[in-house]
Amino acid sequence: MPEGHSLHRLARRLRRDLVGRPTRAWSPQGRFAEGAAEIDGDVAASSDAYGKHLVLGYESGRLLHVHLGLFGKMGRRRDPSAEPRGAVRLRLATDRSAWDLRGPTACHLITPGDLDRLLGRLGPDPLRPDAYPTPALARIARSRRTIGELLLDQSIIAGIGNVYRCEILHLVGMAPQTPGRATGEHERARMWDLAVSLMAEGASAGRIVTFPQPSTDGRRLYVYRQETCGSCGGPVTRAALGARPAHWCPRCQPEEGP
DNA sequence: CACTCATGTACAC
DNA sequence: TGTACCTGAGTGG
């Protein structure tokens, strides 16, 4: 699940649950024992998502940075004293609940300088109200890289993952191989607007839905990991683009010139 | 049941 | 460039 929408949803739930409360922290699995000890008992002050990154702030000024990666999870337990199950990297518990972090790519305490550097290498996040997309869209307009690669580059736009990339390209009718510089201004603006609206819906719903609901066959996506295209019913093509498999409909998303 | 693959980085080499 | 992360949905036997 963890594209940007999941992290924003998680940040909101953690904010509701943790902020303002003294929070016990420890590492049942042991791999974050020292970091957890540093924030143990601290009062949580903020919970924010930036693209796919989660940052919890504490009243002491300490900052906890989490990136879930591909299969990291952070799940809520109602009973704060419930026994952790499995490989729990970090448990955060207040008087009302506990949160268990498993399998993250990153879980570190960071300095304000680290946070600045992190934010400095992220592009605008469609889910942040202050996001300013103009320079990012201009970079796409100048780039010889493919639009499929550019949409996954977190330093251009932060928070889009493989599902949203494929779905957004379908909705604008563009093949992922299209060079950034071959995209039109209107198409670039529409890709950004789609990212904003689709990811906001995903954050509220808790899952990615791009196909109009209710769909008769339970379909939620047009092309990502689909056999047939949700628009025309034709076969969906799958091919690695950069490191990751892209899915698109060659009929609805024709390749354009360079 | 065993096995593969996945919504993604981070780091070792 | 390859591997770690070590979850969980889906597939096949």
PDB file of C-alpha atoms (C1' of nucleotides) in Angstrom:
ATOM      1  CA  MET A   1       0.000   0.000   0.000  1.00  0.00           C
ATOM      2  CA  PRO A   2       2.646   2.529   0.753  1.00  0.00           C
ATOM      3  CA  GLU A   3       2.410   5.210  -1.903  1.00  0.00           C
ATOM      4  CA  GLY A   4       2.115   8.782  -0.620  1.00  0.00           C
ATOM      5  CA  HIS A   5      -1.586   8.552   0.155  1.00  0.00           C
ATOM      6  CA  SER A   6      -0.949   5.763   2.711  1.00  0.00           C
ATOM      7  CA  LEU A   7       1.673   7.821   4.497  1.00  0.00           C
ATOM      8  CA  HIS A   8      -0.559  10.857   4.746  1.00  0.00           C
ATOM      9  CA  ARG A   9      -3.360   8.715   6.081  1.00  0.00           C
ATOM     10  CA  LEU A  10      -0.976   7.133   8.576  1.00  0.00           C
ATOM     11  CA  ALA A  11       0.383  10.530   9.645  1.00  0.00           C
ATOM     12  CA  ARG A  12      -3.158  11.738  10.366  1.00  0.00           C
ATOM     13  CA  ARG A  13      -4.034   8.678  12.418  1.00  0.00           C
ATOM     14  CA  LEU A  14      -0.797   8.902  14.374  1.00  0.00           C
ATOM     15  CA  ARG A  15      -1.429  12.602  14.980  1.00  0.00           C
ATOM     16  CA  ARG A  16      -4.846  11.845  16.435  1.00  0.00           C
ATOM     17  CA  ASP A  17      -3.521   9.034  18.581  1.00  0.00           C
ATOM     18  CA  LEU A  18      -0.124  10.229  19.744  1.00  0.00           C
ATOM     19  CA  VAL A  19       0.241  13.998  19.624  1.00  0.00           C
ATOM     20  CA  GLY A  20       0.027  15.639  23.033  1.00  0.00           C
ATOM     21  CA  ARG A  21       0.517  12.361  24.848  1.00  0.00           C
ATOM     22  CA  PRO A  22       3.545  10.914  26.570  1.00  0.00           C
ATOM     23  CA  THR A  23       4.567   7.997  24.387  1.00  0.00           C
ATOM     24  CA  ARG A  24       6.419   4.909  25.483  1.00  0.00           C
ATOM     25  CA  ALA A  25       8.837   3.696  22.847  1.00  0.00           C
ATOM     26  CA  TRP A  26      10.846   0.507  22.603  1.00  0.00           C
ATOM     27  CA  SER A  27      12.043  -2.004  20.072  1.00  0.00           C
ATOM     28  CA  PRO A  28      10.700  -5.510  20.719  1.00  0.00           C
ATOM     29  CA  GLN A  29      12.796  -6.820  17.819  1.00  0.00           C
ATOM     30  CA  GLY A  30      15.847  -4.987  19.156  1.00  0.00           C
ATOM     31  CA  ARG A  31      17.068  -3.368  15.945  1.00  0.00           C
ATOM     32  CA  PHE A  32      16.057   0.131  17.022  1.00  0.00           C
ATOM     33  CA  ALA A  33      16.723  -0.287  20.739  1.00  0.00           C
ATOM     34  CA  GLU A  34      18.982   2.740  21.195  1.00  0.00           C
ATOM     35  CA  GLY A  35      16.851   5.135  19.189  1.00  0.00           C
ATOM     36  CA  ALA A  36      13.690   3.986  20.916  1.00  0.00           C
ATOM     37  CA  ALA A  37      15.282   4.516  24.333  1.00  0.00           C
ATOM     38  CA  GLU A  38      16.036   8.120  23.386  1.00  0.00           C
ATOM     39  CA  ILE A  39      12.406   9.004  22.711  1.00  0.00           C
ATOM     40  CA  ASP A  40      10.865   6.741  25.346  1.00  0.00           C
ATOM     41  CA  GLY A  41       8.412   8.746  27.438  1.00  0.00           C
ATOM     42  CA  ASP A  42       8.699  11.865  25.282  1.00  0.00           C
ATOM     43  CA  VAL A  43       5.510  13.744  24.368  1.00  0.00           C
ATOM     44  CA  ALA A  44       4.735  13.569  20.645  1.00  0.00           C
ATOM     45  CA  ALA A  45       4.339  17.040  19.144  1.00  0.00           C
ATOM     46  CA  SER A  46       3.797  16.495  15.415  1.00  0.00           C
ATOM     47  CA  SER A  47       3.153  13.834  12.817  1.00  0.00           C
ATOM     48  CA  ASP A  48       3.668  14.645   9.154  1.00  0.00           C
ATOM     49  CA  ALA A  49       4.078  12.948   5.808  1.00  0.00           C
ATOM     50  CA  TYR A  50       6.297  14.286   3.017  1.00  0.00           C
ATOM     51  CA  GLY A  51       5.849  12.136  -0.054  1.00  0.00           C
ATOM     52  CA  LYS A  52       6.399   8.598   1.222  1.00  0.00           C
ATOM     53  CA  HIS A  53       8.316   9.719   4.316  1.00  0.00           C
ATOM     54  CA  LEU A  54       6.829   9.931   7.804  1.00  0.00           C
ATOM     55  CA  VAL A  55       8.272  12.290  10.402  1.00  0.00           C
ATOM     56  CA  LEU A  56       7.217  12.345  14.052  1.00  0.00           C
ATOM     57  CA  GLY A  57       8.347  15.299  16.162  1.00  0.00           C
ATOM     58  CA  TYR A  58       8.706  15.262  19.941  1.00  0.00           C
ATOM     59  CA  GLU A  59       8.569  18.025  22.513  1.00  0.00           C
ATOM     60  CA  SER A  60      12.247  17.397  23.258  1.00  0.00           C
ATOM     61  CA  GLY A  61      12.965  18.415  19.650  1.00  0.00           C
ATOM     62  CA  ARG A  62      13.876  14.902  18.588  1.00  0.00           C
ATOM     63  CA  LEU A  63      12.678  13.770  15.181  1.00  0.00           C
ATOM     64  CA  LEU A  64      11.804  10.242  14.141  1.00  0.00           C
ATOM     65  CA  HIS A  65      12.040   9.462  10.424  1.00  0.00           C
ATOM     66  CA  VAL A  66      10.289   6.392   9.027  1.00  0.00           C
ATOM     67  CA  HIS A  67      10.141   5.099   5.469  1.00  0.00           C
ATOM     68  CA  LEU A  68       8.043   1.970   5.000  1.00  0.00           C
ATOM     69  CA  GLY A  69       9.635   0.923   1.739  1.00  0.00           C
ATOM     70  CA  LEU A  70       7.923  -1.825  -0.181  1.00  0.00           C
ATOM     71  CA  PHE A  71       6.454  -3.933   2.593  1.00  0.00           C
ATOM     72  CA  GLY A  72       6.872  -1.979   5.781  1.00  0.00           C
ATOM     73  CA  LYS A  73       3.719  -1.645   7.856  1.00  0.00           C
ATOM     74  CA  MET A  74       2.589   0.393  10.796  1.00  0.00           C
ATOM     75  CA  GLY A  75      -0.469  -0.994  12.500  1.00  0.00           C
ATOM     76  CA  ARG A  76      -2.587   0.033  15.471  1.00  0.00           C
ATOM     77  CA  ARG A  77      -3.297  -2.129  18.485  1.00  0.00           C
ATOM     78  CA  ARG A  78      -6.193  -1.082  20.641  1.00  0.00           C
ATOM     79  CA  ASP A  79      -4.732  -2.473  23.804  1.00  0.00           C
ATOM     80  CA  PRO A  80      -1.540  -0.542  24.567  1.00  0.00           C
ATOM     81  CA  SER A  81      -0.208  -3.432  26.610  1.00  0.00           C
ATOM     82  CA  ALA A  82      -0.926  -6.114  23.986  1.00  0.00           C
ATOM     83  CA  GLU A  83       2.029  -8.427  23.467  1.00  0.00           C
ATOM     84  CA  PRO A  84       3.922  -7.502  20.237  1.00  0.00           C
ATOM     85  CA  ARG A  85       3.752 -10.248  17.613  1.00  0.00           C
ATOM     86  CA  GLY A  86       6.435 -10.953  15.056  1.00  0.00           C
ATOM     87  CA  ALA A  87       9.324  -8.690  14.130  1.00  0.00           C
ATOM     88  CA  VAL A  88       8.276  -5.343  15.594  1.00  0.00           C
ATOM     89  CA  ARG A  89      11.010  -2.781  14.986  1.00  0.00           C
ATOM     90  CA  LEU A  90       9.345  -0.099  17.073  1.00  0.00           C
ATOM     91  CA  ARG A  91       6.358   0.084  19.357  1.00  0.00           C
ATOM     92  CA  LEU A  92       4.876   3.463  20.245  1.00  0.00           C
ATOM     93  CA  ALA A  93       2.313   3.253  23.035  1.00  0.00           C
ATOM     94  CA  THR A  94       0.188   5.796  24.858  1.00  0.00           C
ATOM     95  CA  ASP A  95      -2.569   5.302  27.403  1.00  0.00           C
ATOM     96  CA  ARG A  96      -5.062   4.698  24.598  1.00  0.00           C
ATOM     97  CA  SER A  97      -3.349   2.597  21.931  1.00  0.00           C
ATOM     98  CA  ALA A  98      -0.145   1.132  20.561  1.00  0.00           C
ATOM     99  CA  TRP A  99       1.414   1.354  17.124  1.00  0.00           C
ATOM    100  CA  ASP A 100       3.740  -1.358  15.818  1.00  0.00           C
ATOM    101  CA  LEU A 101       6.234  -0.699  13.038  1.00  0.00           C
ATOM    102  CA  ARG A 102       7.430  -3.689  11.005  1.00  0.00           C
ATOM    103  CA  GLY A 103       9.792  -4.116   8.080  1.00  0.00           C
ATOM    104  CA  PRO A 104      10.603  -0.467   7.347  1.00  0.00           C
ATOM    105  CA  THR A 105      13.325   0.537   4.928  1.00  0.00           C
ATOM    106  CA  ALA A 106      14.246   3.417   7.244  1.00  0.00           C
ATOM    107  CA  CYS A 107      13.675   4.080  10.938  1.00  0.00           C
ATOM    108  CA  HIS A 108      16.092   6.613  12.431  1.00  0.00           C
ATOM    109  CA  LEU A 109      16.302   9.580  14.726  1.00  0.00           C
ATOM    110  CA  ILE A 110      17.337  12.553  12.627  1.00  0.00           C
ATOM    111  CA  THR A 111      18.442  16.140  13.213  1.00  0.00           C
ATOM    112  CA  PRO A 112      16.634  19.225  11.898  1.00  0.00           C
ATOM    113  CA  GLY A 113      19.499  19.515   9.381  1.00  0.00           C
ATOM    114  CA  ASP A 114      18.834  15.963   8.171  1.00  0.00           C
ATOM    115  CA  LEU A 115      15.170  16.836   7.764  1.00  0.00           C
ATOM    116  CA  ASP A 116      16.061  19.909   5.704  1.00  0.00           C
ATOM    117  CA  ARG A 117      18.257  17.803   3.455  1.00  0.00           C
ATOM    118  CA  LEU A 118      15.538  15.180   3.110  1.00  0.00           C
ATOM    119  CA  LEU A 119      12.928  17.766   2.154  1.00  0.00           C
ATOM    120  CA  GLY A 120      15.457  19.405  -0.140  1.00  0.00           C
ATOM    121  CA  ARG A 121      15.702  16.311  -2.279  1.00  0.00           C
ATOM    122  CA  LEU A 122      11.943  15.820  -2.548  1.00  0.00           C
ATOM    123  CA  GLY A 123       9.798  17.432  -5.203  1.00  0.00           C
ATOM    124  CA  PRO A 124       6.391  18.937  -4.406  1.00  0.00           C
ATOM    125  CA  ASP A 125       3.964  16.542  -2.714  1.00  0.00           C
ATOM    126  CA  PRO A 126       0.482  16.579  -4.289  1.00  0.00           C
ATOM    127  CA  LEU A 127      -1.026  15.940  -0.852  1.00  0.00           C
ATOM    128  CA  ARG A 128       0.523  18.956   0.832  1.00  0.00           C
ATOM    129  CA  PRO A 129      -1.615  22.082   0.586  1.00  0.00           C
ATOM    130  CA  ASP A 130       1.446  24.296   0.080  1.00  0.00           C
ATOM    131  CA  ALA A 131       2.782  22.240  -2.839  1.00  0.00           C
ATOM    132  CA  TYR A 132       3.977  24.378  -5.741  1.00  0.00           C
ATOM    133  CA  PRO A 133       4.210  22.257  -8.896  1.00  0.00           C
ATOM    134  CA  THR A 134       5.363  24.778 -11.506  1.00  0.00           C
ATOM    135  CA  PRO A 135       9.146  24.105 -11.315  1.00  0.00           C
ATOM    136  CA  ALA A 136       8.566  20.329 -11.260  1.00  0.00           C
ATOM    137  CA  LEU A 137       6.386  20.483 -14.359  1.00  0.00           C
ATOM    138  CA  ALA A 138       9.001  22.659 -16.046  1.00  0.00           C
ATOM    139  CA  ARG A 139      11.679  20.045 -15.308  1.00  0.00           C
ATOM    140  CA  ILE A 140       9.480  17.409 -16.941  1.00  0.00           C
ATOM    141  CA  ALA A 141       9.042  19.685 -19.954  1.00  0.00           C
ATOM    142  CA  ARG A 142      12.833  19.920 -20.406  1.00  0.00           C
ATOM    143  CA  SER A 143      13.712  16.283 -19.741  1.00  0.00           C
ATOM    144  CA  ARG A 144      14.730  13.660 -22.270  1.00  0.00           C
ATOM    145  CA  ARG A 145      13.883  10.927 -19.739  1.00  0.00           C
ATOM    146  CA  THR A 146      10.586   9.130 -20.186  1.00  0.00           C
ATOM    147  CA  ILE A 147       7.481  10.364 -18.406  1.00  0.00           C
ATOM    148  CA  GLY A 148       7.191   6.919 -16.825  1.00  0.00           C
ATOM    149  CA  GLU A 149      10.555   7.373 -15.098  1.00  0.00           C
ATOM    150  CA  LEU A 150       9.951  11.016 -14.256  1.00  0.00           C
ATOM    151  CA  LEU A 151       6.685  10.327 -12.417  1.00  0.00           C
ATOM    152  CA  LEU A 152       8.460   7.832 -10.141  1.00  0.00           C
ATOM    153  CA  ASP A 153      11.347  10.196  -9.410  1.00  0.00           C
ATOM    154  CA  GLN A 154      10.660  11.469  -5.892  1.00  0.00           C
ATOM    155  CA  SER A 155      12.885  14.496  -6.446  1.00  0.00           C
ATOM    156  CA  ILE A 156      10.499  15.656  -9.171  1.00  0.00           C
ATOM    157  CA  ILE A 157       7.150  14.831  -7.533  1.00  0.00           C
ATOM    158  CA  ALA A 158       7.082  13.220  -4.079  1.00  0.00           C
ATOM    159  CA  GLY A 159       4.616  10.497  -3.230  1.00  0.00           C
ATOM    160  CA  ILE A 160       3.652   8.986  -6.576  1.00  0.00           C
ATOM    161  CA  GLY A 161       4.364   5.234  -6.766  1.00  0.00           C
ATOM    162  CA  ASN A 162       3.989   2.622  -9.462  1.00  0.00           C
ATOM    163  CA  VAL A 163       0.195   2.304  -9.201  1.00  0.00           C
ATOM    164  CA  TYR A 164      -0.518   6.022  -9.437  1.00  0.00           C
ATOM    165  CA  ARG A 165       2.093   6.424 -12.158  1.00  0.00           C
ATOM    166  CA  CYS A 166       0.419   3.847 -14.384  1.00  0.00           C
ATOM    167  CA  GLU A 167      -3.100   5.078 -13.660  1.00  0.00           C
ATOM    168  CA  ILE A 168      -2.282   8.751 -14.198  1.00  0.00           C
ATOM    169  CA  LEU A 169      -0.601   8.001 -17.527  1.00  0.00           C
ATOM    170  CA  HIS A 170      -3.657   6.034 -18.574  1.00  0.00           C
ATOM    171  CA  LEU A 171      -5.978   8.865 -17.640  1.00  0.00           C
ATOM    172  CA  VAL A 172      -3.988  11.343 -19.722  1.00  0.00           C
ATOM    173  CA  GLY A 173      -3.757   8.855 -22.596  1.00  0.00           C
ATOM    174  CA  MET A 174       0.026   8.799 -22.737  1.00  0.00           C
ATOM    175  CA  ALA A 175       2.429   5.884 -23.165  1.00  0.00           C
ATOM    176  CA  PRO A 176       5.024   5.685 -20.358  1.00  0.00           C
ATOM    177  CA  GLN A 177       7.825   5.796 -22.947  1.00  0.00           C
ATOM    178  CA  THR A 178       6.898   9.301 -23.991  1.00  0.00           C
ATOM    179  CA  PRO A 179       9.848  11.640 -23.341  1.00  0.00           C
ATOM    180  CA  GLY A 180       9.125  14.362 -20.796  1.00  0.00           C
ATOM    181  CA  ARG A 181       9.969  16.997 -23.375  1.00  0.00           C
ATOM    182  CA  ALA A 182       7.304  15.598 -25.720  1.00  0.00           C
ATOM    183  CA  THR A 183       4.504  16.176 -23.181  1.00  0.00           C
ATOM    184  CA  GLY A 184       2.207  19.166 -23.601  1.00  0.00           C
ATOM    185  CA  GLU A 185       1.682  21.891 -21.019  1.00  0.00           C
ATOM    186  CA  HIS A 186      -1.953  20.956 -20.670  1.00  0.00           C
ATOM    187  CA  GLU A 187      -1.078  17.271 -20.169  1.00  0.00           C
ATOM    188  CA  ARG A 188       1.489  18.103 -17.496  1.00  0.00           C
ATOM    189  CA  ALA A 189      -0.981  20.267 -15.609  1.00  0.00           C
ATOM    190  CA  ARG A 190      -3.566  17.513 -15.880  1.00  0.00           C
ATOM    191  CA  MET A 191      -1.139  14.887 -14.528  1.00  0.00           C
ATOM    192  CA  TRP A 192      -0.510  17.062 -11.487  1.00  0.00           C
ATOM    193  CA  ASP A 193      -4.223  17.703 -10.957  1.00  0.00           C
ATOM    194  CA  LEU A 194      -4.924  13.977 -11.237  1.00  0.00           C
ATOM    195  CA  ALA A 195      -2.198  13.236  -8.684  1.00  0.00           C
ATOM    196  CA  VAL A 196      -3.771  15.747  -6.288  1.00  0.00           C
ATOM    197  CA  SER A 197      -7.324  14.439  -6.617  1.00  0.00           C
ATOM    198  CA  LEU A 198      -6.620  10.706  -6.886  1.00  0.00           C
ATOM    199  CA  MET A 199      -4.162  10.660  -4.004  1.00  0.00           C
ATOM    200  CA  ALA A 200      -6.493  12.714  -1.790  1.00  0.00           C
ATOM    201  CA  GLU A 201      -9.246  10.196  -2.481  1.00  0.00           C
ATOM    202  CA  GLY A 202      -6.836   7.355  -1.818  1.00  0.00           C
ATOM    203  CA  ALA A 203      -5.839   8.883   1.511  1.00  0.00           C
ATOM    204  CA  SER A 204      -9.481   9.149   2.621  1.00  0.00           C
ATOM    205  CA  ALA A 205     -10.528   5.748   1.313  1.00  0.00           C
ATOM    206  CA  GLY A 206      -7.398   3.969   2.530  1.00  0.00           C
ATOM    207  CA  ARG A 207      -6.849   2.381  -0.863  1.00  0.00           C
ATOM    208  CA  ILE A 208      -6.156   3.356  -4.432  1.00  0.00           C
ATOM    209  CA  VAL A 209      -9.246   3.716  -6.571  1.00  0.00           C
ATOM    210  CA  THR A 210      -9.111   5.328  -9.996  1.00  0.00           C
ATOM    211  CA  PHE A 211     -11.888   3.493 -11.842  1.00  0.00           C
ATOM    212  CA  PRO A 212     -15.389   5.003 -11.455  1.00  0.00           C
ATOM    213  CA  GLN A 213     -17.302   3.400  -8.603  1.00  0.00           C
ATOM    214  CA  PRO A 214     -19.351   1.335  -8.258  1.00  0.00           C
ATOM    215  CA  SER A 215     -17.970  -0.857 -11.024  1.00  0.00           C
ATOM    216  CA  THR A 216     -19.971  -3.931 -11.966  1.00  0.00           C
ATOM    217  CA  ASP A 217     -16.991  -6.301 -11.836  1.00  0.00           C
ATOM    218  CA  GLY A 218     -15.289  -4.873  -8.746  1.00  0.00           C
ATOM    219  CA  ARG A 219     -12.590  -3.215 -10.826  1.00  0.00           C
ATOM    220  CA  ARG A 220     -10.739  -0.404  -9.043  1.00  0.00           C
ATOM    221  CA  LEU A 221      -7.955   0.336 -11.533  1.00  0.00           C
ATOM    222  CA  TYR A 222      -7.754   0.900 -15.281  1.00  0.00           C
ATOM    223  CA  VAL A 223      -4.430  -0.739 -16.111  1.00  0.00           C
ATOM    224  CA  TYR A 224      -2.115  -1.432 -13.145  1.00  0.00           C
ATOM    225  CA  ARG A 225      -1.737  -5.226 -12.894  1.00  0.00           C
ATOM    226  CA  GLN A 226      -4.873  -5.634 -15.012  1.00  0.00           C
ATOM    227  CA  GLU A 227      -5.246  -8.124 -17.855  1.00  0.00           C
ATOM    228  CA  THR A 228      -7.582  -5.879 -19.786  1.00  0.00           C
ATOM    229  CA  CYS A 229      -7.907  -2.132 -20.091  1.00  0.00           C
ATOM    230  CA  GLY A 230     -10.722  -0.571 -18.046  1.00  0.00           C
ATOM    231  CA  SER A 231     -11.400   1.892 -20.846  1.00  0.00           C
ATOM    232  CA  CYS A 232     -11.408  -0.190 -24.056  1.00  0.00           C
ATOM    233  CA  GLY A 233     -11.253  -3.809 -22.903  1.00  0.00           C
ATOM    234  CA  GLY A 234      -8.109  -4.488 -24.942  1.00  0.00           C
ATOM    235  CA  PRO A 235      -5.020  -6.249 -23.572  1.00  0.00           C
ATOM    236  CA  VAL A 236      -2.728  -4.365 -21.183  1.00  0.00           C
ATOM    237  CA  THR A 237       1.007  -4.343 -21.886  1.00  0.00           C
ATOM    238  CA  ARG A 238       3.533  -4.800 -19.116  1.00  0.00           C
ATOM    239  CA  ALA A 239       7.207  -3.931 -19.434  1.00  0.00           C
ATOM    240  CA  ALA A 240       9.989  -2.807 -17.117  1.00  0.00           C
ATOM    241  CA  LEU A 241      10.566   0.905 -17.367  1.00  0.00           C
ATOM    242  CA  GLY A 242      13.627   1.777 -15.383  1.00  0.00           C
ATOM    243  CA  ALA A 243      13.601  -0.618 -12.449  1.00  0.00           C
ATOM    244  CA  ARG A 244       9.869  -1.216 -12.175  1.00  0.00           C
ATOM    245  CA  PRO A 245       7.157  -2.816 -14.270  1.00  0.00           C
ATOM    246  CA  ALA A 246       4.871  -0.342 -16.019  1.00  0.00           C
ATOM    247  CA  HIS A 247       1.406  -1.340 -17.206  1.00  0.00           C
ATOM    248  CA  TRP A 248      -0.374   0.486 -20.006  1.00  0.00           C
ATOM    249  CA  CYS A 249      -2.905   0.097 -22.788  1.00  0.00           C
ATOM    250  CA  PRO A 250      -1.204   0.571 -26.172  1.00  0.00           C
ATOM    251  CA  ARG A 251      -4.545   1.381 -27.773  1.00  0.00           C
ATOM    252  CA  CYS A 252      -5.592   4.122 -25.310  1.00  0.00           C
ATOM    253  CA  GLN A 253      -2.025   5.303 -24.660  1.00  0.00           C
ATOM    254  CA  PRO A 254      -0.277   5.572 -28.027  1.00  0.00           C
ATOM    255  CA  GLU A 255       3.418   6.374 -28.175  1.00  0.00           C
ATOM    256  CA  GLU A 256       4.138   9.909 -29.226  1.00  0.00           C
ATOM    257  CA  GLY A 257       7.175  11.196 -31.049  1.00  0.00           C
ATOM    258  CA  PRO A 258      10.304  12.458 -29.237  1.00  0.00           C
TER     259      PRO A 258
ATOM    260  C1'  DC B   1       1.363 -26.050   2.285  1.00  0.00           C
ATOM    261  C1'  DA B   2       5.349 -23.834  -0.408  1.00  0.00           C
ATOM    262  C1'  DC B   3       6.444 -20.505  -3.306  1.00  0.00           C
ATOM    263  C1'  DT B   4       6.518 -15.940  -5.990  1.00  0.00           C
ATOM    264  C1'  DC B   5       5.959 -11.293  -6.351  1.00  0.00           C
ATOM    265  C1'  DA B   6       4.775  -6.457  -4.846  1.00  0.00           C
ATOM    266  C1'  DT B   7       2.316  -0.080  -4.026  1.00  0.00           C
ATOM    267  C1'  DG B   8      10.320   1.357  -2.543  1.00  0.00           C
ATOM    268  C1'  DT B   9      14.025   2.813  -0.959  1.00  0.00           C
ATOM    269  C1'  DA B  10      18.870   2.385   1.457  1.00  0.00           C
ATOM    270  C1'  DC B  11      23.084   0.630   1.541  1.00  0.00           C
ATOM    271  C1'  DA B  12      27.016  -2.716   0.485  1.00  0.00           C
ATOM    272  C1'  DC B  13      30.147  -3.767  -2.979  1.00  0.00           C
TER     273       DC B  13
ATOM    274  C1'  DT C   1      24.508  -3.714  -9.801  1.00  0.00           C
ATOM    275  C1'  DG C   2      22.833  -6.587  -6.276  1.00  0.00           C
ATOM    276  C1'  DT C   3      20.794  -7.423  -1.757  1.00  0.00           C
ATOM    277  C1'  DA C   4      18.222  -6.325   2.472  1.00  0.00           C
ATOM    278  C1'  DC C   5      14.031  -5.345   4.480  1.00  0.00           C
ATOM    279  C1'  DC C   6      11.058 -10.036   6.196  1.00  0.00           C
ATOM    280  C1'  DT C   7       4.962  -8.601   5.237  1.00  0.00           C
ATOM    281  C1'  DG C   8       1.068 -10.509   2.990  1.00  0.00           C
ATOM    282  C1'  DA C   9      -1.778 -11.353  -1.246  1.00  0.00           C
ATOM    283  C1'  DG C  10      -2.039 -14.429  -4.627  1.00  0.00           C
ATOM    284  C1'  DT C  11      -1.044 -18.768  -7.030  1.00  0.00           C
ATOM    285  C1'  DG C  12      -0.282 -23.499  -7.613  1.00  0.00           C
ATOM    286  C1'  DG C  13       0.368 -28.266  -5.886  1.00  0.00           C
TER     287       DG C  13
END
